[in-house]
Amino acid sequence: MKKRPIVGVLPLFDEDRNSIWMLPGYLDCLQEAGALPLILPQRMDDHALGQALALCDGLLFTGGHDTNPALYGEPPHPTTVWNAARDDLEQRLFVQAYERDVPMFGICRGIQFINAVMGGTLYQDLPSQWGSGIDHHMQPPYDRPCHRVTLTPQEPLAKLLGCESLGVNSYHHQAVKQMAAGLREMARSEDGLIEAVYAPERSFLWAIQWHPEFSHRTDPPARTIVRAFVSACEKKARAKLL
């Protein structure tokens, strides 16, 4: 039986229950694409973090809390809520994974965090700082498109999907403002927000603003994107054996 690549999944945090938690869709879409997802602890010392990273063939940066605006040098907006332990873990993990060229994929908060940790900035509150007519905070059900994105021609996402635009779901109040210098744009919403990025200097470092964990069962492009990430993780796993 084929050995599945291991994907470390960054957990969400619930302050009311003082517990980490996970949406099953993150794990389901990875398993359906051929990976073995493992939820990582939220607190690890450097030794444990290095051991966990050595075990993983890829990392998934999930949605959830906002990113601490101190990471990109701004005071917090009244609506910004972050979790210090999560930011600390993800920052340390990202730096080491980037150096080792471990495949990484960011979803929702994931694109925001990756952009911030690489030197970009964020809109902290779209309703007050952007205010377009496009709904970026949809109501359930979440497995349906609520607006469209235009794919940047000749960039990896457009090549992968073979189309110029697609409908996406959307559930966020923050977004990429100034894109980090090490990233390139792959998609933009109808009202001009950056919705997908990648790092051309890494083997696979992609991030999207929409939610395949909700739509993967009904949306072929969502499944294709997750599968591309898992394929990169498979290559990383094979390289470890050489």
mmCIF file of C-alpha atoms in Angstrom:
data_model
loop_
_atom_site.group_PDB
_atom_site.id
_atom_site.type_symbol
_atom_site.label_atom_id
_atom_site.label_comp_id
_atom_site.label_asym_id
_atom_site.label_seq_id
_atom_site.Cartn_x
_atom_site.Cartn_y
_atom_site.Cartn_z
ATOM 1 C CA MET A 1 0.000 0.000 0.000
ATOM 2 C CA LYS A 2 1.273 3.456 -0.923
ATOM 3 C CA LYS A 3 2.604 5.458 2.024
ATOM 4 C CA ARG A 4 0.727 8.713 2.485
ATOM 5 C CA PRO A 5 2.620 11.985 3.007
ATOM 6 C CA ILE A 6 2.165 13.434 6.482
ATOM 7 C CA VAL A 7 0.687 16.942 6.659
ATOM 8 C CA GLY A 8 0.941 18.838 9.936
ATOM 9 C CA VAL A 9 -2.269 20.809 10.471
ATOM 10 C CA LEU A 10 -2.113 23.946 12.615
ATOM 11 C CA PRO A 11 -4.922 23.878 15.192
ATOM 12 C CA LEU A 12 -7.526 26.521 15.928
ATOM 13 C CA PHE A 13 -8.058 27.723 19.508
ATOM 14 C CA ASP A 14 -11.200 28.215 21.589
ATOM 15 C CA GLU A 15 -10.674 30.662 24.478
ATOM 16 C CA ASP A 16 -14.025 29.894 26.084
ATOM 17 C CA ARG A 17 -13.123 26.215 26.458
ATOM 18 C CA ASN A 18 -9.351 26.775 26.712
ATOM 19 C CA SER A 19 -8.864 24.123 24.054
ATOM 20 C CA ILE A 20 -7.579 23.548 20.559
ATOM 21 C CA TRP A 21 -10.103 22.379 17.965
ATOM 22 C CA MET A 22 -10.416 21.466 14.304
ATOM 23 C CA LEU A 23 -12.966 21.645 11.501
ATOM 24 C CA PRO A 24 -13.254 18.123 10.045
ATOM 25 C CA GLY A 25 -13.227 19.543 6.509
ATOM 26 C CA TYR A 26 -9.526 20.407 6.755
ATOM 27 C CA LEU A 27 -8.688 16.806 7.575
ATOM 28 C CA ASP A 28 -11.220 15.326 5.154
ATOM 29 C CA CYS A 29 -9.997 17.232 2.103
ATOM 30 C CA LEU A 30 -6.389 16.271 2.851
ATOM 31 C CA GLN A 31 -7.245 12.598 3.311
ATOM 32 C CA GLU A 32 -9.320 12.543 0.144
ATOM 33 C CA ALA A 33 -6.325 14.008 -1.710
ATOM 34 C CA GLY A 34 -4.073 11.214 -0.410
ATOM 35 C CA ALA A 35 -2.428 12.719 2.678
ATOM 36 C CA LEU A 36 -2.330 11.678 6.320
ATOM 37 C CA PRO A 37 -3.186 14.825 8.328
ATOM 38 C CA LEU A 38 -1.928 15.183 11.891
ATOM 39 C CA ILE A 39 -3.089 17.996 14.201
ATOM 40 C CA LEU A 40 -0.067 19.620 15.814
ATOM 41 C CA PRO A 41 0.129 20.841 19.427
ATOM 42 C CA GLN A 42 -0.226 24.580 19.875
ATOM 43 C CA ARG A 43 2.703 24.825 22.278
ATOM 44 C CA MET A 44 6.086 23.263 21.480
ATOM 45 C CA ASP A 45 9.609 24.114 22.550
ATOM 46 C CA ASP A 46 12.243 24.406 19.835
ATOM 47 C CA HIS A 47 13.333 20.785 20.144
ATOM 48 C CA ALA A 48 9.790 19.438 19.864
ATOM 49 C CA LEU A 49 9.058 21.819 16.994
ATOM 50 C CA GLY A 50 12.081 20.583 15.071
ATOM 51 C CA GLN A 51 11.077 16.981 15.691
ATOM 52 C CA ALA A 52 7.509 17.657 14.526
ATOM 53 C CA LEU A 53 8.732 19.411 11.406
ATOM 54 C CA ALA A 54 11.061 16.523 10.575
ATOM 55 C CA LEU A 55 8.039 14.214 10.749
ATOM 56 C CA CYS A 56 5.910 16.350 8.420
ATOM 57 C CA ASP A 57 6.084 16.374 4.624
ATOM 58 C CA GLY A 58 3.948 19.530 4.489
ATOM 59 C CA LEU A 59 2.114 22.067 6.651
ATOM 60 C CA LEU A 60 -1.431 23.404 6.426
ATOM 61 C CA PHE A 61 -2.015 26.849 7.954
ATOM 62 C CA THR A 62 -5.723 26.933 8.784
ATOM 63 C CA GLY A 63 -8.253 29.710 9.386
ATOM 64 C CA GLY A 64 -9.360 31.132 12.713
ATOM 65 C CA HIS A 65 -8.013 34.031 14.747
ATOM 66 C CA ASP A 66 -6.616 37.223 13.278
ATOM 67 C CA THR A 67 -2.850 37.682 13.114
ATOM 68 C CA ASN A 68 -1.296 39.950 15.732
ATOM 69 C CA PRO A 69 -0.851 43.308 13.920
ATOM 70 C CA ALA A 70 2.426 43.808 15.789
ATOM 71 C CA LEU A 71 3.832 41.282 13.328
ATOM 72 C CA TYR A 72 3.464 43.889 10.587
ATOM 73 C CA GLY A 73 4.059 46.951 12.729
ATOM 74 C CA GLU A 74 0.539 48.319 13.171
ATOM 75 C CA PRO A 75 -1.645 49.046 16.217
ATOM 76 C CA PRO A 76 -4.681 46.779 16.554
ATOM 77 C CA HIS A 77 -8.046 47.739 15.126
ATOM 78 C CA PRO A 78 -10.900 47.413 17.676
ATOM 79 C CA THR A 79 -12.183 44.322 15.833
ATOM 80 C CA THR A 80 -8.827 42.514 15.689
ATOM 81 C CA VAL A 81 -8.603 39.471 17.965
ATOM 82 C CA TRP A 82 -5.520 37.261 18.023
ATOM 83 C CA ASN A 83 -4.065 34.377 20.010
ATOM 84 C CA ALA A 84 -0.488 34.967 21.113
ATOM 85 C CA ALA A 85 0.409 31.291 21.536
ATOM 86 C CA ARG A 86 -0.814 30.482 18.040
ATOM 87 C CA ASP A 87 1.071 33.379 16.462
ATOM 88 C CA ASP A 88 4.263 32.381 18.291
ATOM 89 C CA LEU A 89 4.073 28.735 17.231
ATOM 90 C CA GLU A 90 3.178 29.448 13.621
ATOM 91 C CA GLN A 91 5.888 32.073 13.231
ATOM 92 C CA ARG A 92 8.612 29.758 14.546
ATOM 93 C CA LEU A 93 7.315 26.850 12.513
ATOM 94 C CA PHE A 94 7.027 28.892 9.324
ATOM 95 C CA VAL A 95 10.600 30.191 9.561
ATOM 96 C CA GLN A 96 12.058 26.701 9.900
ATOM 97 C CA ALA A 97 9.780 25.198 7.250
ATOM 98 C CA TYR A 98 10.629 27.986 4.812
ATOM 99 C CA GLU A 99 14.355 27.385 5.316
ATOM 100 C CA ARG A 100 13.897 23.651 4.708
ATOM 101 C CA ASP A 101 11.563 24.213 1.734
ATOM 102 C CA VAL A 102 8.779 22.164 3.331
ATOM 103 C CA PRO A 103 5.566 22.476 1.245
ATOM 104 C CA MET A 104 3.098 24.870 2.875
ATOM 105 C CA PHE A 105 -0.489 25.777 2.113
ATOM 106 C CA GLY A 106 -2.479 28.587 3.771
ATOM 107 C CA ILE A 107 -6.271 28.937 3.918
ATOM 108 C CA CYS A 108 -8.063 32.167 4.966
ATOM 109 C CA ARG A 109 -6.091 33.250 8.051
ATOM 110 C CA GLY A 110 -3.328 31.215 6.438
ATOM 111 C CA ILE A 111 -2.892 33.655 3.535
ATOM 112 C CA GLN A 112 -3.052 36.570 5.950
ATOM 113 C CA PHE A 113 -0.502 35.079 8.332
ATOM 114 C CA ILE A 114 1.896 34.016 5.575
ATOM 115 C CA ASN A 115 1.757 37.468 3.999
ATOM 116 C CA ALA A 116 2.370 39.136 7.371
ATOM 117 C CA VAL A 117 5.204 36.856 8.488
ATOM 118 C CA MET A 118 6.942 37.437 5.139
ATOM 119 C CA GLY A 119 6.764 41.223 5.496
ATOM 120 C CA GLY A 120 3.389 42.233 4.068
ATOM 121 C CA THR A 121 0.486 44.059 5.729
ATOM 122 C CA LEU A 122 -3.235 43.422 6.195
ATOM 123 C CA TYR A 123 -6.546 45.177 6.127
ATOM 124 C CA GLN A 124 -7.590 44.535 9.703
ATOM 125 C CA ASP A 125 -11.313 45.127 9.159
ATOM 126 C CA LEU A 126 -12.750 45.023 5.654
ATOM 127 C CA PRO A 127 -16.146 46.573 6.485
ATOM 128 C CA SER A 128 -14.508 49.771 7.764
ATOM 129 C CA GLN A 129 -11.243 49.799 5.769
ATOM 130 C CA TRP A 130 -12.412 48.457 2.396
ATOM 131 C CA GLY A 131 -16.197 48.632 2.254
ATOM 132 C CA SER A 132 -16.937 47.380 -1.252
ATOM 133 C CA GLY A 133 -20.267 45.873 -2.260
ATOM 134 C CA ILE A 134 -18.846 42.349 -2.410
ATOM 135 C CA ASP A 135 -19.798 40.000 0.412
ATOM 136 C CA HIS A 136 -16.610 38.621 1.977
ATOM 137 C CA HIS A 137 -18.378 37.292 5.088
ATOM 138 C CA MET A 138 -21.072 34.999 3.716
ATOM 139 C CA GLN A 139 -23.845 33.235 5.599
ATOM 140 C CA PRO A 140 -24.158 29.424 5.609
ATOM 141 C CA PRO A 141 -24.170 27.116 3.809
ATOM 142 C CA TYR A 142 -20.484 27.670 3.086
ATOM 143 C CA ASP A 143 -20.075 25.113 0.294
ATOM 144 C CA ARG A 144 -21.320 27.492 -2.423
ATOM 145 C CA PRO A 145 -19.682 30.431 -4.253
ATOM 146 C CA CYS A 146 -20.593 33.948 -3.151
ATOM 147 C CA HIS A 147 -18.284 35.952 -5.437
ATOM 148 C CA ARG A 148 -15.782 35.378 -8.222
ATOM 149 C CA VAL A 149 -12.014 35.716 -8.458
ATOM 150 C CA THR A 150 -9.951 36.399 -11.565
ATOM 151 C CA LEU A 151 -6.848 34.234 -11.932
ATOM 152 C CA THR A 152 -3.576 35.854 -12.903
ATOM 153 C CA PRO A 153 -2.587 34.536 -16.358
ATOM 154 C CA GLN A 154 0.496 32.309 -16.592
ATOM 155 C CA GLU A 155 0.784 31.953 -12.816
ATOM 156 C CA PRO A 156 0.622 28.466 -11.235
ATOM 157 C CA LEU A 157 -3.024 28.571 -10.125
ATOM 158 C CA ALA A 158 -4.311 29.550 -13.572
ATOM 159 C CA LYS A 159 -2.147 26.871 -15.167
ATOM 160 C CA LEU A 160 -3.358 24.260 -12.685
ATOM 161 C CA LEU A 161 -7.063 25.002 -13.131
ATOM 162 C CA GLY A 162 -6.984 25.947 -16.803
ATOM 163 C CA CYS A 163 -9.469 28.804 -16.431
ATOM 164 C CA GLU A 164 -9.533 32.592 -16.155
ATOM 165 C CA SER A 165 -11.923 32.916 -13.203
ATOM 166 C CA LEU A 166 -13.902 30.876 -10.721
ATOM 167 C CA GLY A 167 -16.562 31.268 -8.060
ATOM 168 C CA VAL A 168 -15.383 30.983 -4.460
ATOM 169 C CA ASN A 169 -16.886 30.939 -0.994
ATOM 170 C CA SER A 170 -15.793 33.665 1.415
ATOM 171 C CA TYR A 171 -15.751 34.065 5.200
ATOM 172 C CA HIS A 172 -13.244 36.633 6.462
ATOM 173 C CA HIS A 173 -13.001 40.190 7.767
ATOM 174 C CA GLN A 174 -9.269 40.688 7.121
ATOM 175 C CA ALA A 175 -7.282 40.454 3.885
ATOM 176 C CA VAL A 176 -3.922 41.076 2.239
ATOM 177 C CA LYS A 177 -3.197 44.800 1.954
ATOM 178 C CA GLN A 178 0.423 45.202 0.869
ATOM 179 C CA MET A 179 1.721 41.912 -0.500
ATOM 180 C CA ALA A 180 5.045 40.667 0.871
ATOM 181 C CA ALA A 181 7.992 41.107 -1.491
ATOM 182 C CA GLY A 182 8.634 37.352 -1.612
ATOM 183 C CA LEU A 183 5.116 36.556 -2.821
ATOM 184 C CA ARG A 184 3.356 36.856 -6.166
ATOM 185 C CA GLU A 185 -0.341 37.256 -6.821
ATOM 186 C CA MET A 186 -2.363 34.403 -8.331
ATOM 187 C CA ALA A 187 -5.968 35.634 -7.961
ATOM 188 C CA ARG A 188 -7.927 38.797 -7.193
ATOM 189 C CA SER A 189 -11.565 39.311 -6.219
ATOM 190 C CA GLU A 190 -14.083 41.302 -8.208
ATOM 191 C CA ASP A 191 -13.567 44.276 -5.890
ATOM 192 C CA GLY A 192 -9.778 44.158 -6.087
ATOM 193 C CA LEU A 193 -8.618 42.161 -3.052
ATOM 194 C CA ILE A 194 -5.706 39.764 -3.437
ATOM 195 C CA GLU A 195 -7.164 36.274 -2.960
ATOM 196 C CA ALA A 196 -4.305 33.881 -3.776
ATOM 197 C CA VAL A 197 -0.511 34.121 -3.585
ATOM 198 C CA TYR A 198 2.555 31.934 -3.921
ATOM 199 C CA ALA A 199 6.297 32.153 -3.270
ATOM 200 C CA PRO A 200 8.160 31.492 -6.539
ATOM 201 C CA GLU A 201 11.403 30.713 -4.702
ATOM 202 C CA ARG A 202 9.896 27.733 -2.831
ATOM 203 C CA SER A 203 8.857 24.368 -4.255
ATOM 204 C CA PHE A 204 5.295 24.843 -2.947
ATOM 205 C CA LEU A 205 4.176 27.773 -0.822
ATOM 206 C CA TRP A 206 0.620 28.688 -1.815
ATOM 207 C CA ALA A 207 -2.151 30.448 0.079
ATOM 208 C CA ILE A 208 -5.765 31.248 -0.767
ATOM 209 C CA GLN A 209 -8.416 33.386 0.898
ATOM 210 C CA TRP A 210 -11.362 31.035 0.246
ATOM 211 C CA HIS A 211 -12.305 27.755 1.949
ATOM 212 C CA PRO A 212 -11.797 24.347 0.299
ATOM 213 C CA GLU A 213 -12.439 22.723 3.686
ATOM 214 C CA PHE A 214 -16.097 23.689 3.209
ATOM 215 C CA SER A 215 -16.441 23.254 -0.559
ATOM 216 C CA HIS A 216 -14.183 20.335 -1.527
ATOM 217 C CA ARG A 217 -17.030 17.842 -1.886
ATOM 218 C CA THR A 218 -18.982 20.007 -4.337
ATOM 219 C CA ASP A 219 -16.231 22.063 -6.008
ATOM 220 C CA PRO A 220 -13.740 20.350 -8.354
ATOM 221 C CA PRO A 221 -11.294 23.327 -8.388
ATOM 222 C CA ALA A 222 -11.088 23.160 -4.576
ATOM 223 C CA ARG A 223 -10.174 19.471 -4.767
ATOM 224 C CA THR A 224 -7.619 20.175 -7.498
ATOM 225 C CA ILE A 225 -5.875 22.826 -5.409
ATOM 226 C CA VAL A 226 -5.653 20.578 -2.347
ATOM 227 C CA ARG A 227 -4.400 17.747 -4.522
ATOM 228 C CA ALA A 228 -1.627 19.985 -5.906
ATOM 229 C CA PHE A 229 -0.489 20.661 -2.342
ATOM 230 C CA VAL A 230 -0.565 16.984 -1.421
ATOM 231 C CA SER A 231 1.406 16.139 -4.581
ATOM 232 C CA ALA A 232 4.124 18.555 -3.441
ATOM 233 C CA CYS A 233 4.101 16.826 -0.033
ATOM 234 C CA GLU A 234 4.493 13.462 -1.759
ATOM 235 C CA LYS A 235 7.576 14.758 -3.571
ATOM 236 C CA LYS A 236 8.999 15.980 -0.263
ATOM 237 C CA ALA A 237 8.378 12.570 1.307
ATOM 238 C CA ARG A 238 10.154 10.811 -1.551
ATOM 239 C CA ALA A 239 13.103 13.186 -1.289
ATOM 240 C CA LYS A 240 13.561 12.252 2.368
ATOM 241 C CA LEU A 241 14.162 8.653 1.326
ATOM 242 C CA LEU A 242 16.991 9.475 -1.084
#
